[in-house]
JSON list of C-alpha atoms in Angstrom, two decimals:
[
{"chain": "A", "resi": 1, "resn": "ALA", "atom": "CA", "xyz": [19.27, -7.91, -1.22]},
{"chain": "A", "resi": 2, "resn": "ASN", "atom": "CA", "xyz": [22.36, -6.28, -3.45]},
{"chain": "A", "resi": 3, "resn": "PRO", "atom": "CA", "xyz": [22.08, -2.53, -2.30]},
{"chain": "A", "resi": 4, "resn": "HIS", "atom": "CA", "xyz": [22.81, -1.96, -5.78]},
{"chain": "A", "resi": 5, "resn": "LYS", "atom": "CA", "xyz": [20.08, -3.26, -7.75]},
{"chain": "A", "resi": 6, "resn": "MET", "atom": "CA", "xyz": [17.55, -2.41, -5.09]},
{"chain": "A", "resi": 7, "resn": "GLU", "atom": "CA", "xyz": [18.95, 1.34, -5.83]},
{"chain": "A", "resi": 8, "resn": "GLY", "atom": "CA", "xyz": [18.16, 0.95, -9.33]},
{"chain": "A", "resi": 9, "resn": "TRP", "atom": "CA", "xyz": [14.95, -0.35, -8.68]},
{"chain": "A", "resi": 10, "resn": "ARG", "atom": "CA", "xyz": [13.79, 2.45, -6.48]},
{"chain": "A", "resi": 11, "resn": "LEU", "atom": "CA", "xyz": [15.16, 4.64, -9.28]},
{"chain": "A", "resi": 12, "resn": "LEU", "atom": "CA", "xyz": [12.84, 3.01, -11.92]},
{"chain": "A", "resi": 13, "resn": "MET", "atom": "CA", "xyz": [9.72, 2.67, -9.45]},
{"chain": "A", "resi": 14, "resn": "ASP", "atom": "CA", "xyz": [10.23, 6.34, -8.93]},
{"chain": "A", "resi": 15, "resn": "SER", "atom": "CA", "xyz": [10.37, 7.48, -12.92]},
{"chain": "A", "resi": 16, "resn": "TYR", "atom": "CA", "xyz": [7.64, 5.05, -13.45]},
{"chain": "A", "resi": 17, "resn": "ASN", "atom": "CA", "xyz": [5.07, 7.00, -10.64]},
{"chain": "A", "resi": 18, "resn": "GLU", "atom": "CA", "xyz": [6.29, 10.16, -11.96]},
{"chain": "A", "resi": 19, "resn": "GLN", "atom": "CA", "xyz": [5.81, 9.42, -15.83]},
{"chain": "A", "resi": 20, "resn": "ARG", "atom": "CA", "xyz": [2.51, 7.51, -15.61]},
{"chain": "A", "resi": 21, "resn": "LYS", "atom": "CA", "xyz": [-0.23, 10.53, -15.34]},
{"chain": "A", "resi": 22, "resn": "VAL", "atom": "CA", "xyz": [-2.83, 7.73, -15.47]},
{"chain": "A", "resi": 23, "resn": "LEU", "atom": "CA", "xyz": [-1.83, 5.56, -12.47]},
{"chain": "A", "resi": 24, "resn": "LYS", "atom": "CA", "xyz": [-4.77, 6.34, -10.47]},
{"chain": "A", "resi": 25, "resn": "ARG", "atom": "CA", "xyz": [-3.48, 4.35, -7.28]},
{"chain": "A", "resi": 26, "resn": "ALA", "atom": "CA", "xyz": [-0.94, 2.14, -5.95]},
{"chain": "A", "resi": 27, "resn": "PHE", "atom": "CA", "xyz": [-1.74, -0.05, -4.00]},
{"chain": "A", "resi": 28, "resn": "VAL", "atom": "CA", "xyz": [0.91, -1.26, -1.56]},
{"chain": "A", "resi": 29, "resn": "VAL", "atom": "CA", "xyz": [0.62, -4.66, 0.15]},
{"chain": "A", "resi": 30, "resn": "ILE", "atom": "CA", "xyz": [1.89, -5.30, 4.17]},
{"chain": "A", "resi": 31, "resn": "ASP", "atom": "CA", "xyz": [2.42, -8.25, 6.02]},
{"chain": "A", "resi": 32, "resn": "ALA", "atom": "CA", "xyz": [-0.43, -7.83, 8.92]},
{"chain": "A", "resi": 33, "resn": "ARG", "atom": "CA", "xyz": [2.20, -10.39, 11.16]},
{"chain": "A", "resi": 34, "resn": "HIS", "atom": "CA", "xyz": [4.91, -7.73, 10.56]},
{"chain": "A", "resi": 35, "resn": "GLY", "atom": "CA", "xyz": [3.15, -3.91, 10.02]},
{"chain": "A", "resi": 36, "resn": "LEU", "atom": "CA", "xyz": [4.89, -1.63, 8.67]},
{"chain": "A", "resi": 37, "resn": "LYS", "atom": "CA", "xyz": [8.54, -1.47, 8.45]},
{"chain": "A", "resi": 38, "resn": "GLN", "atom": "CA", "xyz": [11.50, 0.74, 7.31]},
{"chain": "A", "resi": 39, "resn": "ASN", "atom": "CA", "xyz": [11.41, -0.28, 3.95]},
{"chain": "A", "resi": 40, "resn": "ASP", "atom": "CA", "xyz": [7.25, -0.04, 3.72]},
{"chain": "A", "resi": 41, "resn": "ILE", "atom": "CA", "xyz": [7.49, 3.70, 4.93]},
{"chain": "A", "resi": 42, "resn": "GLU", "atom": "CA", "xyz": [10.40, 4.56, 2.88]},
{"chain": "A", "resi": 43, "resn": "PHE", "atom": "CA", "xyz": [8.18, 3.29, -0.33]},
{"chain": "A", "resi": 44, "resn": "LEU", "atom": "CA", "xyz": [4.90, 5.33, 1.18]},
{"chain": "A", "resi": 45, "resn": "ASN", "atom": "CA", "xyz": [7.20, 8.67, 1.39]},
{"chain": "A", "resi": 46, "resn": "ARG", "atom": "CA", "xyz": [8.63, 7.73, -2.34]},
{"chain": "A", "resi": 47, "resn": "LEU", "atom": "CA", "xyz": [4.82, 7.64, -3.65]},
{"chain": "A", "resi": 48, "resn": "GLU", "atom": "CA", "xyz": [4.37, 10.84, -1.57]},
{"chain": "A", "resi": 49, "resn": "ARG", "atom": "CA", "xyz": [6.77, 12.83, -3.37]},
{"chain": "A", "resi": 50, "resn": "CYS", "atom": "CA", "xyz": [5.86, 11.39, -6.77]},
{"chain": "A", "resi": 51, "resn": "LYS", "atom": "CA", "xyz": [2.36, 12.28, -6.02]},
{"chain": "A", "resi": 52, "resn": "THR", "atom": "CA", "xyz": [1.02, 8.70, -6.19]},
{"chain": "A", "resi": 53, "resn": "PRO", "atom": "CA", "xyz": [-2.42, 8.06, -4.86]},
{"chain": "A", "resi": 54, "resn": "PHE", "atom": "CA", "xyz": [-2.07, 4.75, -2.66]},
{"chain": "A", "resi": 55, "resn": "GLN", "atom": "CA", "xyz": [-4.07, 2.60, -0.44]},
{"chain": "A", "resi": 56, "resn": "VAL", "atom": "CA", "xyz": [-2.39, 0.35, 1.99]},
{"chain": "A", "resi": 57, "resn": "ILE", "atom": "CA", "xyz": [-3.77, -3.04, 1.97]},
{"chain": "A", "resi": 58, "resn": "LEU", "atom": "CA", "xyz": [-2.96, -5.10, 5.16]},
{"chain": "A", "resi": 59, "resn": "THR", "atom": "CA", "xyz": [-2.58, -9.10, 3.98]},
{"chain": "A", "resi": 60, "resn": "LYS", "atom": "CA", "xyz": [-2.57, -12.28, 6.16]},
{"chain": "A", "resi": 61, "resn": "CYS", "atom": "CA", "xyz": [-4.64, -10.82, 8.72]},
{"chain": "A", "resi": 62, "resn": "ASP", "atom": "CA", "xyz": [-6.25, -14.35, 9.35]},
{"chain": "A", "resi": 63, "resn": "LEU", "atom": "CA", "xyz": [-2.58, -15.35, 11.01]},
{"chain": "A", "resi": 64, "resn": "VAL", "atom": "CA", "xyz": [-2.66, -12.56, 13.53]},
{"chain": "A", "resi": 65, "resn": "LYS", "atom": "CA", "xyz": [-4.76, -12.53, 16.76]},
{"chain": "A", "resi": 66, "resn": "GLU", "atom": "CA", "xyz": [-7.89, -10.17, 17.00]},
{"chain": "A", "resi": 67, "resn": "ASP", "atom": "CA", "xyz": [-6.52, -7.75, 19.30]},
{"chain": "A", "resi": 68, "resn": "ASP", "atom": "CA", "xyz": [-2.70, -7.68, 17.87]},
{"chain": "A", "resi": 69, "resn": "LEU", "atom": "CA", "xyz": [-4.28, -6.81, 14.35]},
{"chain": "A", "resi": 70, "resn": "ALA", "atom": "CA", "xyz": [-6.62, -4.08, 15.56]},
{"chain": "A", "resi": 71, "resn": "ARG", "atom": "CA", "xyz": [-3.16, -2.68, 17.32]},
{"chain": "A", "resi": 72, "resn": "ARG", "atom": "CA", "xyz": [-1.83, -2.87, 13.95]},
{"chain": "A", "resi": 73, "resn": "HIS", "atom": "CA", "xyz": [-4.52, -1.51, 11.99]},
{"chain": "A", "resi": 74, "resn": "THR", "atom": "CA", "xyz": [-4.74, 1.75, 14.37]},
{"chain": "A", "resi": 75, "resn": "LEU", "atom": "CA", "xyz": [-0.71, 2.04, 13.84]},
{"chain": "A", "resi": 76, "resn": "VAL", "atom": "CA", "xyz": [-1.18, 2.05, 10.36]},
{"chain": "A", "resi": 77, "resn": "SER", "atom": "CA", "xyz": [-3.94, 4.43, 10.04]},
{"chain": "A", "resi": 78, "resn": "ASP", "atom": "CA", "xyz": [-2.22, 6.83, 12.48]},
{"chain": "A", "resi": 79, "resn": "HIS", "atom": "CA", "xyz": [0.78, 6.29, 10.21]},
{"chain": "A", "resi": 80, "resn": "LEU", "atom": "CA", "xyz": [-1.07, 7.19, 6.92]},
{"chain": "A", "resi": 81, "resn": "GLN", "atom": "CA", "xyz": [-2.42, 10.32, 8.71]},
{"chain": "A", "resi": 82, "resn": "GLY", "atom": "CA", "xyz": [0.52, 12.35, 7.47]},
{"chain": "A", "resi": 83, "resn": "TYR", "atom": "CA", "xyz": [0.13, 11.77, 3.66]},
{"chain": "A", "resi": 84, "resn": "SER", "atom": "CA", "xyz": [-1.72, 13.61, 1.60]},
{"chain": "A", "resi": 85, "resn": "LYS", "atom": "CA", "xyz": [-2.11, 10.81, -0.88]},
{"chain": "A", "resi": 86, "resn": "ALA", "atom": "CA", "xyz": [-3.08, 8.05, 1.16]},
{"chain": "A", "resi": 87, "resn": "LEU", "atom": "CA", "xyz": [-6.29, 6.29, 1.17]},
{"chain": "A", "resi": 88, "resn": "LYS", "atom": "CA", "xyz": [-7.39, 6.38, 4.62]},
{"chain": "A", "resi": 89, "resn": "THR", "atom": "CA", "xyz": [-9.36, 3.12, 3.87]},
{"chain": "A", "resi": 90, "resn": "ILE", "atom": "CA", "xyz": [-7.05, 0.20, 4.84]},
{"chain": "A", "resi": 91, "resn": "ARG", "atom": "CA", "xyz": [-8.32, -2.59, 3.57]},
{"chain": "A", "resi": 92, "resn": "MET", "atom": "CA", "xyz": [-7.39, -6.28, 5.75]},
{"chain": "A", "resi": 93, "resn": "LEU", "atom": "CA", "xyz": [-7.09, -9.60, 3.74]},
{"chain": "A", "resi": 94, "resn": "SER", "atom": "CA", "xyz": [-7.07, -13.39, 3.99]},
{"chain": "A", "resi": 95, "resn": "ALA", "atom": "CA", "xyz": [-5.93, -15.00, 1.03]},
{"chain": "A", "resi": 96, "resn": "TYR", "atom": "CA", "xyz": [-6.59, -18.32, 3.22]},
{"chain": "A", "resi": 97, "resn": "THR", "atom": "CA", "xyz": [-10.33, -17.38, 4.33]},
{"chain": "A", "resi": 98, "resn": "GLY", "atom": "CA", "xyz": [-11.43, -14.93, 1.15]},
{"chain": "A", "resi": 99, "resn": "ALA", "atom": "CA", "xyz": [-11.54, -12.64, 3.76]},
{"chain": "A", "resi": 100, "resn": "GLY", "atom": "CA", "xyz": [-11.74, -8.83, 2.37]},
{"chain": "A", "resi": 101, "resn": "LEU", "atom": "CA", "xyz": [-11.45, -9.53, -1.27]},
{"chain": "A", "resi": 102, "resn": "LYS", "atom": "CA", "xyz": [-14.86, -8.38, -2.57]},
{"chain": "A", "resi": 103, "resn": "ASP", "atom": "CA", "xyz": [-14.25, -5.13, -1.39]},
{"chain": "A", "resi": 104, "resn": "LEU", "atom": "CA", "xyz": [-10.64, -5.05, -2.51]},
{"chain": "A", "resi": 105, "resn": "ALA", "atom": "CA", "xyz": [-12.18, -6.12, -6.05]},
{"chain": "A", "resi": 106, "resn": "GLN", "atom": "CA", "xyz": [-14.60, -3.19, -6.11]},
{"chain": "A", "resi": 107, "resn": "ASP", "atom": "CA", "xyz": [-11.78, -0.79, -4.79]},
{"chain": "A", "resi": 108, "resn": "MET", "atom": "CA", "xyz": [-10.43, -1.58, -8.21]},
{"chain": "A", "resi": 109, "resn": "TYR", "atom": "CA", "xyz": [-13.44, -1.78, -9.91]},
{"chain": "A", "resi": 110, "resn": "SER", "atom": "CA", "xyz": [-14.70, 1.31, -8.91]},
{"chain": "A", "resi": 111, "resn": "LEU", "atom": "CA", "xyz": [-11.30, 3.28, -10.51]},
{"chain": "A", "resi": 112, "resn": "SER", "atom": "CA", "xyz": [-11.73, 1.80, -13.38]},
{"chain": "A", "resi": 113, "resn": "LEU", "atom": "CA", "xyz": [-15.16, 3.10, -14.09]},
{"chain": "A", "resi": 114, "resn": "LYS", "atom": "CA", "xyz": [-13.28, 6.83, -12.92]},
{"chain": "A", "resi": 115, "resn": "GLN", "atom": "CA", "xyz": [-12.78, 8.66, -16.10]},
{"chain": "A", "resi": 116, "resn": "GLY", "atom": "CA", "xyz": [-10.57, 11.85, -16.70]},
{"chain": "A", "resi": 117, "resn": "GLU", "atom": "CA", "xyz": [-8.95, 11.35, -13.27]}
]
């Protein structure tokens, strides 16, 4: 992508995160086939700087071998220990099989019920 456009998007996202005081949580979608990439880490760092609570969602989990998926989950979980704004529960999803979708929907629904946070 064009670096100038990417910087514009970064500034827009930072501005949004800083100004949206009612934002209860950002959901960060990570492809389980690849795990955390440098851009993902930079985005997590920006969320942390803006004091935006966030939760990581690993997607396409059906396309990853069980051992590799467990290893990626552990790597992401270990990385999140350094963030005070990260929810430590990592959701693992498959749009193909539907695995994990109910839990994610419950997380979102629970957030909608919380008042004044």
